[in-house]
């Protein structure tokens, strides 16, 4: 994503314009709010630092109300560009209901990490999913697909490989 023309924007030259750029351009349109896990917001222990405002600097790329699913309550943090971080606790269903109101009729993006996505998939709350598979071996972290056996029967699945070496997997919930 960071190597795409879309990510670099008008002020920075270069960037790929192929498949990866086409998927990256779908990041913002139609999104009214985002849900992310605590580890996507910050490293372990971020909640103990009152000055921590996330990984992305003063102007995070979300530009919407962004809800951090956490056990550590905190006052909302307003950032440049329309991002306000809210810190919430609850089940996927409870949080999604709250976030839908903030989305103002637009879609809600479940931004990750893997545990959050798995929880929302398990609860049947995701209609469209885009996963980027990168050809590296990590050997640690959370496994996205654990406990989701048979998921593919509820979704149309497509895979597109890009010249960058990544594979874009899209899952779209089937009717019925």
mmCIF file of C-alpha atoms in Angstrom:
data_model
loop_
_atom_site.group_PDB
_atom_site.id
_atom_site.type_symbol
_atom_site.label_atom_id
_atom_site.label_comp_id
_atom_site.label_asym_id
_atom_site.label_seq_id
_atom_site.Cartn_x
_atom_site.Cartn_y
_atom_site.Cartn_z
ATOM 1 C CA UNK A 1 0.000 0.000 0.000
ATOM 2 C CA UNK A 2 2.770 2.437 0.922
ATOM 3 C CA UNK A 3 4.387 1.997 -2.509
ATOM 4 C CA UNK A 4 1.208 2.922 -4.429
ATOM 5 C CA UNK A 5 0.562 6.179 -6.231
ATOM 6 C CA UNK A 6 -2.612 6.647 -4.170
ATOM 7 C CA UNK A 7 -0.759 6.448 -0.850
ATOM 8 C CA UNK A 8 1.939 8.897 -1.943
ATOM 9 C CA UNK A 9 -0.649 11.446 -3.023
ATOM 10 C CA UNK A 10 -0.223 14.510 -5.174
ATOM 11 C CA UNK A 11 2.767 15.906 -3.280
ATOM 12 C CA UNK A 12 5.151 12.959 -3.593
ATOM 13 C CA UNK A 13 6.382 11.611 -6.940
ATOM 14 C CA UNK A 14 6.372 7.962 -7.962
ATOM 15 C CA UNK A 15 4.321 5.081 -6.712
ATOM 16 C CA UNK A 16 2.904 2.070 -8.503
ATOM 17 C CA UNK A 17 -0.246 2.464 -10.572
ATOM 18 C CA UNK A 18 -1.205 -1.187 -11.089
ATOM 19 C CA UNK A 19 -3.377 -3.657 -9.222
ATOM 20 C CA UNK A 20 -2.071 -2.627 -5.804
ATOM 21 C CA UNK A 21 -2.923 1.025 -6.496
ATOM 22 C CA UNK A 22 -6.416 0.071 -7.698
ATOM 23 C CA UNK A 23 -7.089 -1.765 -4.421
ATOM 24 C CA UNK A 24 -5.542 1.028 -2.324
ATOM 25 C CA UNK A 25 -7.896 3.560 -3.944
ATOM 26 C CA UNK A 26 -10.815 1.607 -2.456
ATOM 27 C CA UNK A 27 -9.599 2.390 1.090
ATOM 28 C CA UNK A 28 -11.666 5.558 1.635
ATOM 29 C CA UNK A 29 -14.757 5.785 -0.612
ATOM 30 C CA UNK A 30 -17.966 4.929 1.205
ATOM 31 C CA UNK A 31 -16.337 4.460 4.625
ATOM 32 C CA UNK A 32 -17.966 6.357 7.481
ATOM 33 C CA UNK A 33 -16.120 4.874 10.475
ATOM 34 C CA UNK A 34 -13.499 2.295 11.405
ATOM 35 C CA UNK A 35 -13.071 -0.289 14.151
ATOM 36 C CA UNK A 36 -9.571 -1.431 15.082
ATOM 37 C CA UNK A 37 -7.983 -3.452 17.830
ATOM 38 C CA UNK A 38 -5.812 -2.006 20.557
ATOM 39 C CA UNK A 39 -2.616 -3.408 19.019
ATOM 40 C CA UNK A 40 -3.305 -1.655 15.737
ATOM 41 C CA UNK A 41 -3.571 1.606 17.662
ATOM 42 C CA UNK A 42 -0.346 1.135 19.583
ATOM 43 C CA UNK A 43 2.268 -1.209 21.026
ATOM 44 C CA UNK A 44 1.656 -3.134 24.256
ATOM 45 C CA UNK A 45 1.456 -0.620 27.099
ATOM 46 C CA UNK A 46 0.310 2.348 24.976
ATOM 47 C CA UNK A 47 -2.560 2.921 27.401
ATOM 48 C CA UNK A 48 -0.042 3.779 30.148
ATOM 49 C CA UNK A 49 1.304 6.726 28.107
ATOM 50 C CA UNK A 50 -1.185 9.629 28.179
ATOM 51 C CA UNK A 51 0.652 11.279 25.261
ATOM 52 C CA UNK A 52 0.410 8.268 22.892
ATOM 53 C CA UNK A 53 -1.819 9.125 19.909
ATOM 54 C CA UNK A 54 -1.293 6.145 17.598
ATOM 55 C CA UNK A 55 1.289 5.015 15.063
ATOM 56 C CA UNK A 56 0.422 7.460 12.260
ATOM 57 C CA UNK A 57 1.508 10.912 13.377
ATOM 58 C CA UNK A 58 -0.714 14.003 13.561
ATOM 59 C CA UNK A 59 -2.787 13.169 10.436
ATOM 60 C CA UNK A 60 -3.773 9.456 10.489
ATOM 61 C CA UNK A 61 -4.996 7.953 7.190
ATOM 62 C CA UNK A 62 -8.511 7.097 8.419
ATOM 63 C CA UNK A 63 -10.265 10.510 8.143
ATOM 64 C CA UNK A 64 -13.320 9.149 9.978
ATOM 65 C CA UNK A 65 -14.391 8.388 13.528
ATOM 66 C CA UNK A 66 -12.130 5.461 14.479
ATOM 67 C CA UNK A 67 -13.074 3.167 17.342
ATOM 68 C CA UNK A 68 -10.333 1.329 19.209
ATOM 69 C CA UNK A 69 -11.662 -1.862 20.811
ATOM 70 C CA UNK A 70 -9.821 -1.966 24.152
ATOM 71 C CA UNK A 71 -10.180 -2.704 27.863
ATOM 72 C CA UNK A 72 -8.525 0.627 28.677
ATOM 73 C CA UNK A 73 -10.937 3.563 28.742
ATOM 74 C CA UNK A 74 -9.555 6.890 27.565
ATOM 75 C CA UNK A 75 -10.961 10.221 26.441
ATOM 76 C CA UNK A 76 -11.372 10.587 22.647
ATOM 77 C CA UNK A 77 -8.397 11.970 20.742
ATOM 78 C CA UNK A 78 -9.067 14.395 17.872
ATOM 79 C CA UNK A 79 -6.441 14.348 15.133
ATOM 80 C CA UNK A 80 -5.901 16.265 11.893
ATOM 81 C CA UNK A 81 -7.812 15.249 8.774
ATOM 82 C CA UNK A 82 -11.065 14.201 10.442
ATOM 83 C CA UNK A 83 -9.840 11.236 12.482
ATOM 84 C CA UNK A 84 -11.073 11.046 16.051
ATOM 85 C CA UNK A 85 -10.075 7.991 18.069
ATOM 86 C CA UNK A 86 -12.716 6.667 20.473
ATOM 87 C CA UNK A 87 -11.874 3.931 22.971
ATOM 88 C CA UNK A 88 -14.655 1.395 23.446
ATOM 89 C CA UNK A 89 -15.279 -1.987 24.998
ATOM 90 C CA UNK A 90 -17.939 -4.559 24.153
ATOM 91 C CA UNK A 91 -18.845 -7.513 21.990
ATOM 92 C CA UNK A 92 -18.457 -7.214 18.224
ATOM 93 C CA UNK A 93 -22.236 -6.830 17.902
ATOM 94 C CA UNK A 94 -22.419 -4.074 20.559
ATOM 95 C CA UNK A 95 -19.484 -2.140 19.151
ATOM 96 C CA UNK A 96 -20.703 -2.429 15.551
ATOM 97 C CA UNK A 97 -24.134 -1.098 16.547
ATOM 98 C CA UNK A 98 -22.497 1.926 18.212
ATOM 99 C CA UNK A 99 -20.108 2.544 15.313
ATOM 100 C CA UNK A 100 -22.856 2.296 12.657
ATOM 101 C CA UNK A 101 -24.447 5.385 14.201
ATOM 102 C CA UNK A 102 -21.172 7.293 13.874
ATOM 103 C CA UNK A 103 -20.779 6.107 10.257
ATOM 104 C CA UNK A 104 -23.842 8.121 9.227
ATOM 105 C CA UNK A 105 -25.246 5.550 6.793
ATOM 106 C CA UNK A 106 -21.866 4.729 5.255
ATOM 107 C CA UNK A 107 -19.911 1.491 5.615
ATOM 108 C CA UNK A 108 -17.885 0.525 8.667
ATOM 109 C CA UNK A 109 -14.376 -0.768 8.022
ATOM 110 C CA UNK A 110 -13.051 -3.445 10.372
ATOM 111 C CA UNK A 111 -9.404 -2.439 10.158
ATOM 112 C CA UNK A 112 -7.750 -5.193 12.147
ATOM 113 C CA UNK A 113 -5.677 -6.726 13.559
ATOM 114 C CA UNK A 114 -6.236 -10.374 12.938
ATOM 115 C CA UNK A 115 -8.027 -11.087 16.242
ATOM 116 C CA UNK A 116 -10.577 -8.314 15.668
ATOM 117 C CA UNK A 117 -11.238 -9.443 12.095
ATOM 118 C CA UNK A 118 -11.592 -13.070 13.211
ATOM 119 C CA UNK A 119 -14.050 -12.058 15.984
ATOM 120 C CA UNK A 120 -16.221 -10.069 13.558
ATOM 121 C CA UNK A 121 -16.093 -12.854 10.931
ATOM 122 C CA UNK A 122 -17.056 -15.459 13.548
ATOM 123 C CA UNK A 123 -20.033 -13.309 14.552
ATOM 124 C CA UNK A 124 -21.178 -13.072 10.899
ATOM 125 C CA UNK A 125 -20.751 -9.282 10.857
ATOM 126 C CA UNK A 126 -18.526 -8.839 7.782
ATOM 127 C CA UNK A 127 -20.075 -8.580 4.307
ATOM 128 C CA UNK A 128 -16.925 -7.792 2.311
ATOM 129 C CA UNK A 129 -13.323 -8.547 3.253
ATOM 130 C CA UNK A 130 -10.086 -7.600 1.509
ATOM 131 C CA UNK A 131 -6.969 -9.409 2.731
ATOM 132 C CA UNK A 132 -3.524 -8.753 1.287
ATOM 133 C CA UNK A 133 -1.299 -11.806 1.446
ATOM 134 C CA UNK A 134 2.381 -10.862 1.460
ATOM 135 C CA UNK A 135 4.997 -13.482 0.537
ATOM 136 C CA UNK A 136 7.000 -13.408 3.756
ATOM 137 C CA UNK A 137 7.267 -15.863 6.612
ATOM 138 C CA UNK A 138 6.561 -14.243 9.959
ATOM 139 C CA UNK A 139 6.300 -17.139 12.409
ATOM 140 C CA UNK A 140 4.648 -15.077 15.146
ATOM 141 C CA UNK A 141 1.578 -13.015 15.779
ATOM 142 C CA UNK A 142 -2.100 -13.842 15.495
ATOM 143 C CA UNK A 143 -3.345 -16.248 12.863
ATOM 144 C CA UNK A 144 -6.302 -14.814 10.938
ATOM 145 C CA UNK A 145 -7.927 -18.060 9.783
ATOM 146 C CA UNK A 146 -7.811 -20.137 13.006
ATOM 147 C CA UNK A 147 -11.303 -21.270 13.982
ATOM 148 C CA UNK A 148 -12.886 -20.070 10.732
ATOM 149 C CA UNK A 149 -13.034 -23.440 8.980
ATOM 150 C CA UNK A 150 -15.813 -23.486 6.359
ATOM 151 C CA UNK A 151 -15.885 -19.699 6.067
ATOM 152 C CA UNK A 152 -15.605 -19.937 2.281
ATOM 153 C CA UNK A 153 -19.093 -21.465 1.982
ATOM 154 C CA UNK A 154 -20.626 -18.110 3.014
ATOM 155 C CA UNK A 155 -18.533 -15.978 0.643
ATOM 156 C CA UNK A 156 -17.586 -15.639 -2.995
ATOM 157 C CA UNK A 157 -13.799 -15.649 -2.918
ATOM 158 C CA UNK A 158 -11.552 -14.070 -5.541
ATOM 159 C CA UNK A 159 -7.762 -13.852 -5.689
ATOM 160 C CA UNK A 160 -5.721 -11.393 -7.743
ATOM 161 C CA UNK A 161 -1.929 -11.588 -7.803
ATOM 162 C CA UNK A 162 -0.044 -8.398 -8.481
ATOM 163 C CA UNK A 163 3.426 -7.880 -9.987
ATOM 164 C CA UNK A 164 4.567 -6.681 -6.542
ATOM 165 C CA UNK A 165 4.244 -10.279 -5.360
ATOM 166 C CA UNK A 166 1.246 -9.806 -3.080
ATOM 167 C CA UNK A 167 -2.067 -11.576 -3.541
ATOM 168 C CA UNK A 168 -5.286 -9.653 -2.962
ATOM 169 C CA UNK A 169 -8.028 -11.921 -1.592
ATOM 170 C CA UNK A 170 -11.583 -10.616 -1.573
ATOM 171 C CA UNK A 171 -14.466 -12.292 0.204
ATOM 172 C CA UNK A 172 -17.990 -11.093 -0.587
ATOM 173 C CA UNK A 173 -20.872 -12.564 1.418
ATOM 174 C CA UNK A 174 -23.198 -14.641 -0.740
ATOM 175 C CA UNK A 175 -26.922 -14.032 -0.730
ATOM 176 C CA UNK A 176 -29.010 -16.516 1.202
#
